Coordinates of C-alpha atoms in Angstrom, one line a residue:
M1 CA 26.8 6.2 21.0
S2 CA 30.2 5.1 22.5
E3 CA 32.8 5.8 20.9
E4 CA 34.4 2.9 20.8
A5 CA 30.9 1.7 19.0
S6 CA 31.7 4.7 16.8
D7 CA 34.5 3.6 15.8
R8 CA 33.3 0.1 14.5
A9 CA 30.6 2.3 12.9
R10 CA 32.9 4.4 10.9
S11 CA 35.1 1.5 10.8
A12 CA 32.0 -0.6 9.1
P13 CA 32.3 0.4 5.3
R14 CA 35.8 -1.6 4.9
E15 CA 34.4 -4.8 6.2
P16 CA 32.5 -5.6 3.2
S17 CA 35.0 -5.2 1.2
D18 CA 37.9 -7.7 3.5
A19 CA 34.5 -10.3 3.2
G20 CA 34.5 -9.8 -0.7
R21 CA 38.3 -10.1 -0.4
S22 CA 38.1 -13.0 1.7
A23 CA 35.8 -15.0 -0.3
Q24 CA 37.0 -14.1 -3.7
A25 CA 39.9 -15.8 -2.7
V26 CA 38.1 -19.4 -2.1
D27 CA 37.5 -18.7 -5.8
G28 CA 39.6 -17.0 -8.2
R29 CA 37.2 -17.4 -11.5
R30 CA 34.7 -15.8 -9.8
G31 CA 33.7 -11.8 -11.2
G32 CA 31.4 -9.7 -12.9
H33 CA 27.3 -10.0 -11.7
G34 CA 25.0 -13.1 -12.7
G35 CA 27.8 -15.3 -14.1
G36 CA 30.4 -14.6 -11.2
L37 CA 27.3 -16.4 -9.1
R38 CA 26.7 -18.9 -11.4
R39 CA 30.4 -19.4 -10.7
N40 CA 30.2 -19.5 -7.6
R41 CA 30.2 -22.9 -5.6
D42 CA 28.9 -21.8 -2.5
Y43 CA 26.4 -19.4 -3.5
R44 CA 25.2 -22.2 -5.6
L45 CA 25.1 -24.8 -2.7
L46 CA 23.3 -22.2 -0.8
W47 CA 20.6 -21.4 -3.3
T48 CA 19.4 -24.8 -4.4
G49 CA 19.4 -26.0 -0.9
Q50 CA 17.3 -23.4 -0.1
V51 CA 15.2 -23.1 -2.8
V52 CA 13.6 -26.9 -2.1
S53 CA 13.3 -26.0 1.6
E54 CA 11.0 -23.1 0.4
A55 CA 9.1 -25.3 -1.7
G56 CA 9.6 -27.7 1.9
F57 CA 8.4 -25.6 4.1
S58 CA 5.3 -23.7 1.5
T59 CA 3.7 -27.6 1.3
T60 CA 3.5 -27.8 4.5
T61 CA 1.9 -24.2 5.2
I62 CA -0.6 -25.4 2.9
A63 CA -1.2 -28.9 4.3
F64 CA -1.8 -27.8 7.9
P65 CA -4.7 -26.4 7.2
L66 CA -5.7 -28.7 5.5
L67 CA -5.1 -31.0 7.7
V68 CA -6.5 -29.4 10.4
L69 CA -10.0 -29.5 8.8
A70 CA -9.3 -33.5 8.4
I71 CA -8.6 -33.8 11.5
T72 CA -10.7 -31.8 13.5
G73 CA -13.4 -29.6 10.5
S74 CA -12.4 -26.4 12.2
A75 CA -11.0 -23.3 10.6
A76 CA -10.4 -21.1 13.8
Q77 CA -8.3 -24.3 14.8
S78 CA -6.6 -24.3 11.1
G79 CA -6.0 -20.2 11.9
L80 CA -4.2 -21.4 15.0
V81 CA -1.8 -23.4 13.2
L82 CA -0.6 -21.3 10.7
G83 CA -0.6 -18.5 13.3
A84 CA 1.1 -20.0 15.6
V85 CA 4.5 -20.1 13.0
A86 CA 4.3 -16.8 12.4
V87 CA 3.2 -15.4 16.5
A88 CA 6.6 -17.9 16.4
Q89 CA 8.6 -15.7 14.1
L90 CA 7.8 -12.8 15.2
V91 CA 7.9 -13.1 18.9
A92 CA 11.9 -15.5 18.7
G93 CA 12.9 -11.9 15.9
L94 CA 14.7 -9.2 17.8
P95 CA 16.4 -12.4 20.2
A96 CA 17.7 -14.4 17.5
G97 CA 19.3 -11.5 15.6
A98 CA 21.4 -11.1 18.4
L99 CA 21.8 -14.8 19.0
V100 CA 22.8 -14.9 14.8
D101 CA 25.9 -12.2 15.9
R102 CA 26.7 -14.3 18.6
W103 CA 26.9 -18.0 17.7
H104 CA 28.4 -19.4 14.0
R105 CA 26.6 -18.8 11.7
K106 CA 26.8 -21.4 9.4
R107 CA 26.3 -23.6 12.4
I108 CA 23.0 -22.3 13.0
M109 CA 21.5 -22.5 9.6
L110 CA 22.8 -26.3 9.8
A111 CA 21.0 -27.1 12.8
C112 CA 17.6 -24.7 11.3
E113 CA 17.6 -27.0 8.7
A114 CA 17.9 -30.4 10.9
V115 CA 15.4 -29.9 13.7
Q116 CA 12.5 -28.8 11.0
A117 CA 13.4 -32.2 9.2
V118 CA 13.5 -34.2 12.6
A119 CA 10.2 -31.7 13.7
A120 CA 8.5 -33.0 10.5
A121 CA 9.1 -36.3 11.1
G122 CA 7.6 -36.7 14.1
L123 CA 4.9 -35.5 12.7
V124 CA 4.8 -38.1 9.9
L125 CA 5.0 -40.8 12.7
A126 CA 2.1 -39.0 14.4
L127 CA 0.0 -39.8 11.6
F128 CA 1.2 -43.1 10.5
W129 CA -0.1 -43.9 14.0
D130 CA -3.4 -41.6 14.0
A131 CA -2.1 -40.1 16.7
A132 CA -1.8 -36.6 16.1
G133 CA -3.6 -34.3 17.5
V134 CA -4.0 -30.2 17.0
G135 CA -1.3 -29.8 20.2
L136 CA 1.2 -31.5 18.0
L137 CA 0.0 -29.8 15.0
V138 CA 0.9 -26.4 16.3
A139 CA 3.9 -27.5 18.9
V140 CA 5.8 -27.9 15.3
A141 CA 4.4 -24.7 13.8
V142 CA 6.4 -22.4 16.6
V143 CA 9.3 -25.1 15.4
M144 CA 8.9 -24.1 12.1
G145 CA 8.4 -20.0 13.0
L146 CA 11.7 -20.0 15.4
C147 CA 13.9 -21.9 13.1
R148 CA 13.1 -19.4 10.0
A149 CA 13.7 -16.5 13.0
L150 CA 16.9 -17.8 13.4
F151 CA 17.7 -19.0 9.7
E152 CA 16.7 -15.9 7.7
P153 CA 19.1 -13.6 9.3
A154 CA 21.4 -15.9 9.9
E155 CA 21.6 -16.5 5.6
E156 CA 21.5 -12.8 5.3
A157 CA 24.5 -11.3 7.8
S158 CA 26.5 -13.8 5.4
L159 CA 26.0 -13.0 2.3
P160 CA 28.7 -10.8 2.0
R161 CA 31.0 -13.0 3.1
L162 CA 30.1 -15.8 0.9
V163 CA 29.8 -14.0 -2.1
P164 CA 32.3 -10.7 -3.2
E165 CA 30.7 -7.0 -3.1
D166 CA 30.0 -6.5 -6.6
Q167 CA 27.5 -9.7 -6.5
V168 CA 26.0 -8.9 -3.8
P169 CA 22.9 -7.2 -5.1
G170 CA 22.9 -10.3 -7.7
A171 CA 22.7 -12.5 -4.6
V172 CA 19.9 -10.5 -3.4
A173 CA 17.9 -11.0 -5.9
M174 CA 18.5 -14.2 -6.7
N175 CA 17.2 -15.0 -2.7
A176 CA 14.2 -13.2 -3.1
A177 CA 13.1 -15.3 -6.9
R178 CA 14.0 -17.9 -4.9
T179 CA 12.1 -17.0 -2.4
S180 CA 9.2 -16.5 -4.8
A181 CA 9.2 -19.6 -7.0
G182 CA 9.6 -22.1 -3.9
Q183 CA 6.5 -20.3 -2.6
L184 CA 4.7 -20.8 -5.7
S185 CA 6.0 -24.7 -6.4
G186 CA 5.1 -26.0 -2.6
T187 CA 1.7 -24.0 -3.2
A188 CA 0.9 -26.0 -5.4
L189 CA 2.4 -29.1 -4.1
G190 CA 0.7 -28.7 -1.6
G191 CA -2.6 -29.5 -1.7
F192 CA -1.9 -32.1 -4.7
L193 CA 0.5 -33.8 -2.5
F194 CA -2.5 -33.7 0.3
A195 CA -4.6 -34.9 -2.1
V196 CA -2.7 -39.1 -2.0
G197 CA -1.8 -38.8 1.3
R198 CA -2.5 -36.7 4.9
L199 CA 1.1 -37.3 6.1
V200 CA 2.7 -37.2 2.5
P201 CA 3.3 -33.3 2.5
F202 CA 4.8 -33.4 5.8
V203 CA 7.3 -36.3 4.3
F204 CA 7.9 -34.0 1.3
D205 CA 9.5 -31.5 3.5
V206 CA 11.1 -34.1 5.5
F207 CA 13.1 -34.8 2.5
A208 CA 13.8 -30.9 1.4
H209 CA 15.0 -29.9 4.6
L210 CA 17.6 -33.1 4.5
F211 CA 18.4 -32.2 1.3
A212 CA 19.2 -28.3 2.4
F213 CA 20.8 -29.8 5.6
V214 CA 23.6 -31.8 2.9
S215 CA 24.0 -29.0 0.1
L216 CA 24.8 -26.5 3.3
L217 CA 27.8 -29.1 5.0
F218 CA 29.5 -28.4 1.4
V219 CA 29.1 -24.7 1.2
R220 CA 32.2 -23.0 2.4
L221 CA 31.8 -20.2 4.6
P222 CA 34.8 -17.6 5.3
D223 CA 35.4 -16.6 8.6
R224 CA 33.9 -13.8 10.5
P225 CA 36.6 -11.1 10.6
D226 CA 35.7 -10.7 14.4
Q227 CA 36.0 -13.0 17.0
Q228 CA 32.7 -12.5 19.1
A229 CA 31.1 -15.7 17.2
G230 CA 30.4 -18.3 20.2
R231 CA 30.7 -15.6 22.6
P232 CA 28.9 -16.3 25.7
A233 CA 25.4 -15.9 25.8
A234 CA 25.3 -12.3 28.5
H235 CA 23.4 -9.5 28.5
L236 CA 21.1 -10.7 25.0
G237 CA 18.7 -7.4 26.0
R238 CA 21.6 -5.5 25.8
E239 CA 23.0 -6.6 22.7
I240 CA 19.1 -6.7 21.4
L241 CA 18.8 -2.6 22.4
E242 CA 22.4 -2.0 20.2
G243 CA 20.7 -4.0 17.4
L244 CA 17.6 -1.8 17.4
R245 CA 19.4 1.5 17.8
W246 CA 21.9 0.9 15.2
V247 CA 18.5 1.3 13.1
W248 CA 17.8 3.7 14.3
Q249 CA 20.1 6.4 14.1
Q250 CA 21.0 5.4 10.7
P251 CA 19.1 8.1 9.0
R252 CA 19.6 5.3 5.8
L253 CA 18.7 2.4 7.2
R254 CA 16.1 3.9 9.4
V255 CA 14.7 5.7 6.4
T256 CA 14.5 2.5 3.7
S257 CA 13.5 0.1 6.4
L258 CA 10.3 2.8 7.0
C259 CA 10.2 2.0 3.2
V260 CA 10.5 -1.3 2.6
I261 CA 7.7 -1.9 6.1
S262 CA 5.2 0.6 4.4
L263 CA 5.0 -0.7 1.5
N264 CA 4.4 -4.4 3.0
L265 CA 1.8 -2.7 4.8
F266 CA -0.6 -1.1 2.4
F267 CA 0.2 -3.4 -0.3
S268 CA -1.0 -6.4 2.3
A269 CA -3.7 -4.4 2.0
Y270 CA -4.3 -3.8 -1.5
Y271 CA -4.2 -7.7 -1.7
L272 CA -7.5 -8.7 0.3
V273 CA -9.5 -6.0 -0.8
I274 CA -9.1 -6.7 -4.3
I275 CA -9.2 -10.5 -4.0
V276 CA -12.3 -9.8 -1.9
L277 CA -13.4 -7.3 -4.6
A278 CA -12.5 -9.8 -7.4
N279 CA -15.1 -12.0 -5.8
D280 CA -17.6 -9.5 -5.1
R281 CA -17.8 -9.3 -9.0
G282 CA -18.2 -12.6 -9.9
V283 CA -14.7 -13.5 -10.3
P284 CA -14.1 -17.4 -10.6
S285 CA -12.3 -18.6 -8.0
G286 CA -10.0 -20.4 -10.6
E287 CA -9.1 -17.1 -11.8
I288 CA -8.6 -15.5 -8.9
G289 CA -6.1 -19.0 -8.1
V290 CA -4.4 -17.6 -11.2
M291 CA -4.4 -13.6 -10.5
A292 CA -2.0 -14.8 -7.0
A293 CA 0.4 -16.3 -9.5
M294 CA 0.2 -14.1 -11.4
L295 CA 1.4 -11.8 -9.0
G296 CA 4.2 -14.5 -7.7
A297 CA 5.4 -14.7 -11.4
G298 CA 5.6 -10.9 -11.8
G299 CA 7.8 -11.2 -8.3
I300 CA 9.8 -13.5 -9.8
L301 CA 10.5 -12.4 -13.5
G302 CA 11.0 -8.6 -11.2
A303 CA 14.2 -10.4 -9.3
L304 CA 15.8 -12.0 -12.3
A305 CA 15.4 -7.9 -13.5
A306 CA 16.9 -6.7 -10.3
P307 CA 20.2 -7.3 -10.9
Y308 CA 19.6 -5.0 -14.3
L309 CA 18.1 -2.4 -12.6
H310 CA 20.3 -1.5 -10.2
R311 CA 23.2 -1.4 -12.3
R312 CA 21.1 1.0 -15.3
L313 CA 19.1 3.3 -12.6
S314 CA 19.9 5.6 -9.6
P315 CA 19.3 4.2 -6.5
Y316 CA 17.2 7.2 -5.4
L317 CA 15.4 6.5 -8.8
T318 CA 15.3 2.6 -8.4
I319 CA 13.9 3.3 -5.0
I320 CA 11.1 6.2 -5.2
G321 CA 9.8 4.7 -8.8
V322 CA 8.5 1.5 -7.1
F323 CA 6.2 4.1 -5.1
W324 CA 5.4 6.3 -8.5
A325 CA 4.5 2.5 -10.3
L326 CA 1.9 1.7 -7.2
T327 CA 0.5 4.7 -6.9
L328 CA -0.3 5.2 -10.6
L329 CA -1.6 0.5 -11.2
T330 CA -2.9 0.2 -8.0
P331 CA -6.1 3.3 -8.5
L332 CA -6.8 1.4 -12.1
A333 CA -8.5 -2.0 -10.4
V334 CA -11.4 0.1 -9.7
F335 CA -12.0 -0.2 -13.7
I336 CA -11.4 -3.6 -14.1
H337 CA -13.4 -6.6 -14.2
S338 CA -11.7 -10.0 -15.5
G339 CA -9.4 -12.3 -13.2
Y340 CA -6.6 -12.3 -15.9
V341 CA -6.2 -9.1 -16.3
L342 CA -6.7 -8.0 -12.4
G343 CA -3.8 -10.6 -12.8
A344 CA -2.2 -9.2 -15.6
L345 CA -2.6 -5.9 -13.0
F346 CA -0.9 -7.7 -10.5
A347 CA 2.1 -8.8 -12.0
A348 CA 3.1 -4.8 -12.8
I349 CA 3.2 -4.4 -9.6
A350 CA 5.5 -7.2 -8.5
F351 CA 7.7 -6.5 -11.4
L352 CA 9.6 -2.9 -9.6
P353 CA 10.1 -3.7 -6.0
P354 CA 12.5 -6.8 -6.3
A355 CA 14.8 -4.0 -8.1
A356 CA 14.1 -1.9 -4.9
N357 CA 14.6 -4.0 -2.5
T358 CA 17.8 -5.1 -3.7
T359 CA 18.7 -1.5 -3.9
I360 CA 18.1 -1.5 -0.3
S361 CA 19.3 -4.2 0.7
T362 CA 22.3 -4.1 -0.5
Y363 CA 23.0 -2.0 0.9
Q364 CA 22.2 -2.2 4.0
L365 CA 24.0 -5.2 4.1
L366 CA 27.2 -3.6 3.3
F367 CA 27.4 -0.8 5.6
T368 CA 26.2 -2.1 8.2
P369 CA 29.3 -4.0 10.7
D370 CA 29.7 -7.7 10.5
H371 CA 29.2 -8.2 14.0
L372 CA 25.8 -6.1 13.7
R373 CA 24.0 -8.0 10.8
G374 CA 22.8 -10.4 12.6
R375 CA 20.3 -7.8 14.4
L376 CA 19.7 -5.6 10.9
G377 CA 18.2 -8.7 9.8
G378 CA 16.2 -10.0 12.9
V379 CA 14.6 -6.2 13.4
L380 CA 13.8 -5.6 10.1
G381 CA 12.7 -9.5 9.6
V382 CA 10.2 -8.1 13.0
A383 CA 9.3 -5.1 11.4
G384 CA 7.8 -6.1 8.2
G385 CA 5.6 -9.0 9.6
L386 CA 3.9 -7.1 11.4
A387 CA 3.4 -4.7 9.0
A388 CA 3.1 -7.8 7.1
A389 CA -0.2 -9.1 9.4
L390 CA -1.2 -5.5 9.8
G391 CA -2.4 -5.0 5.9
P392 CA -5.0 -8.4 5.8
A393 CA -6.3 -6.8 9.2
L394 CA -6.4 -3.5 7.6
G395 CA -7.9 -4.2 4.0
G396 CA -10.3 -6.4 6.0
W397 CA -10.9 -3.2 8.4
L398 CA -11.8 -1.2 4.6
I399 CA -13.7 -3.7 3.2
E400 CA -16.2 -3.8 6.0
L401 CA -16.1 -0.1 6.0
L402 CA -15.9 0.9 2.7
P403 CA -17.4 0.1 -0.3
G404 CA -14.9 -1.9 -2.7
P405 CA -13.8 0.8 -5.5
A406 CA -13.2 3.7 -2.2
A407 CA -11.2 1.1 -0.4
V408 CA -8.8 0.3 -3.7
L409 CA -8.8 4.5 -3.4
T410 CA -8.3 4.4 0.2
C411 CA -5.1 2.2 -0.9
T412 CA -3.5 4.0 -3.0
A413 CA -4.0 7.0 -1.0
A414 CA -1.8 5.5 1.5
I415 CA 0.8 4.6 -1.3
A416 CA 0.1 8.0 -2.4
A417 CA 1.4 10.2 0.3
V418 CA 4.8 7.4 1.0
T419 CA 5.5 8.2 -2.4
L420 CA 6.0 11.9 -1.9
L421 CA 7.3 11.6 1.4
T422 CA 9.7 9.5 -0.5
T423 CA 9.9 11.6 -3.3
F424 CA 11.6 14.9 -1.6
S425 CA 13.3 12.7 1.0
G426 CA 17.1 14.6 0.5
T427 CA 17.8 11.2 2.9
L428 CA 16.6 9.0 -0.3
R429 CA 17.9 11.4 -3.2
G430 CA 21.7 11.6 -1.5
F431 CA 21.4 7.7 -1.1
P432 CA 25.0 6.1 -2.5
A433 CA 25.3 3.6 -5.4
V434 CA 27.2 0.3 -3.9
A435 CA 30.6 1.4 -5.1
E436 CA 30.0 4.6 -2.7
V437 CA 29.6 2.7 0.8
R438 CA 33.0 2.5 0.6
E439 CA 33.5 5.8 1.1
L440 CA 30.4 7.3 2.8
E441 CA 33.1 8.0 6.4
E442 CA 34.0 10.1 4.6
T443 CA 31.1 11.8 3.8
P444 CA 29.0 14.0 6.4
G445 CA 25.7 12.3 7.8
P446 CA 23.0 13.9 5.2

C-alpha cells in the first residue's frame, strides 16, 4: 500500500465521526438508538421507499417465472430469466462498487429507481400489446440486476452520512428487517396479483419504484468529505483492484467477510437439503411454504432484536454465538418430521444471524474510508452472491450423493468446522466495539 493510501487508511476512523456530526446537524433532535432513527426524517424516507421497492422487486421475481411458463411452457426458460437478474448483479458488482465511489450516490439511487420503473413500464406495455417474448423478459431482468448492483452499495455507503455514528447499528438492522419484510410481502403478493392478470404484478412494480423515487427526492444526504464524487471515468480496473486489496489487507475485514460468506454458502446448502428432506418425508407443500415463511419471520424478528443484542453482547460473542447456535440447531432436523416444527427450527436458526450481521456491517462501514465504501459493498456483494448461488448447487450435490439425514449432518459438520475456526480466531477475539473504532489508528494490528 502506498504512503498516501496508508495515510488515508489511518485517518479512516475519524471520518464516521465527522459524518455523524454532519448528519446530526441536519436534525438536532436525533439521539439515542431506535428513537433517534424514528425521528430521523431522511432515514425514514429512505427506509419507507425501499421497503416498497423491495416488495415490488420480489413481486416481479415471483411473477417472472410464472409469466414465462404461461408464454412458453418452458421451465428452463423460466430459470434463464430469473438467472439473468443474479448473473447481471454479480457481473456488474465490482465495477458498480467503484462507480459508486466516483459518482454522486443519491443520484445513483434515483437513477436506479427511475430506470427500473421505466423497464417495468415497458414490459407492461409489451404485455398489453401481446408483444412480450423471452428476449424482452431477459433484458428487463438484466436491467433489474444492474440497477441492484449499483443501488445496494450506494445505499450502504451512504448510511454513515445519513445517520449519526451511534445509530449506524440500528440502521443496518432495520435495513435487514426491511429486506426480509419486502421479500415476504412481495412473494405473497406476486402470486396473487399474477392470478388477477399477467401484467398486474409489473404494474405494481412500476408504482413501487416510482414511490421509492419520490421518497428519495426528499432525502437530504450530506455531502461527502472527499471531492472524488464525479471524477472522470479513468482507470476503473485499477480502482476495482484497490478495493479488493483494501478488503484483503485489513485482517478484521477479511475474517468477518469470510464468516459471512461461509455462513451464506453452508446455510443455502442446508436450506435446500431440508426442503428436499421434508418433501421426501411426505410433508405437504402447504407446510413447506409455511416453513419458508417462518424462516423469513425469524429473520425479521432477529433484525428487530439485533440493535439490543448488539448493545448487550461483545462483538466476539455475537459472532461466535451465531455459529454455535447453528452448529447445535441444524442437526435437529434429522429427528423432525413435521413441517411446522421444521418451520419453528428455521425461525430459531434465522433469529441470531441479523445480530452478527449488524455487528460486522457496522464495523466494516465505520472502519472503511468513505472513498472506498462503494467498493467494499461491491466486493462483499459479489462474494455473498457467489456463496448464495453456489450453496444450492452444493446442497443439490449432497442430496444426490447422500441420504437426507447424512446430507444434513454433512452441512452441520461444515458449519461446525467454521464455528471452531471463529471461536479460536485471535482476530475476532480482539474485535472492537463501535465506540472503539475511532481509536483503532492508535492500536497495533492483530
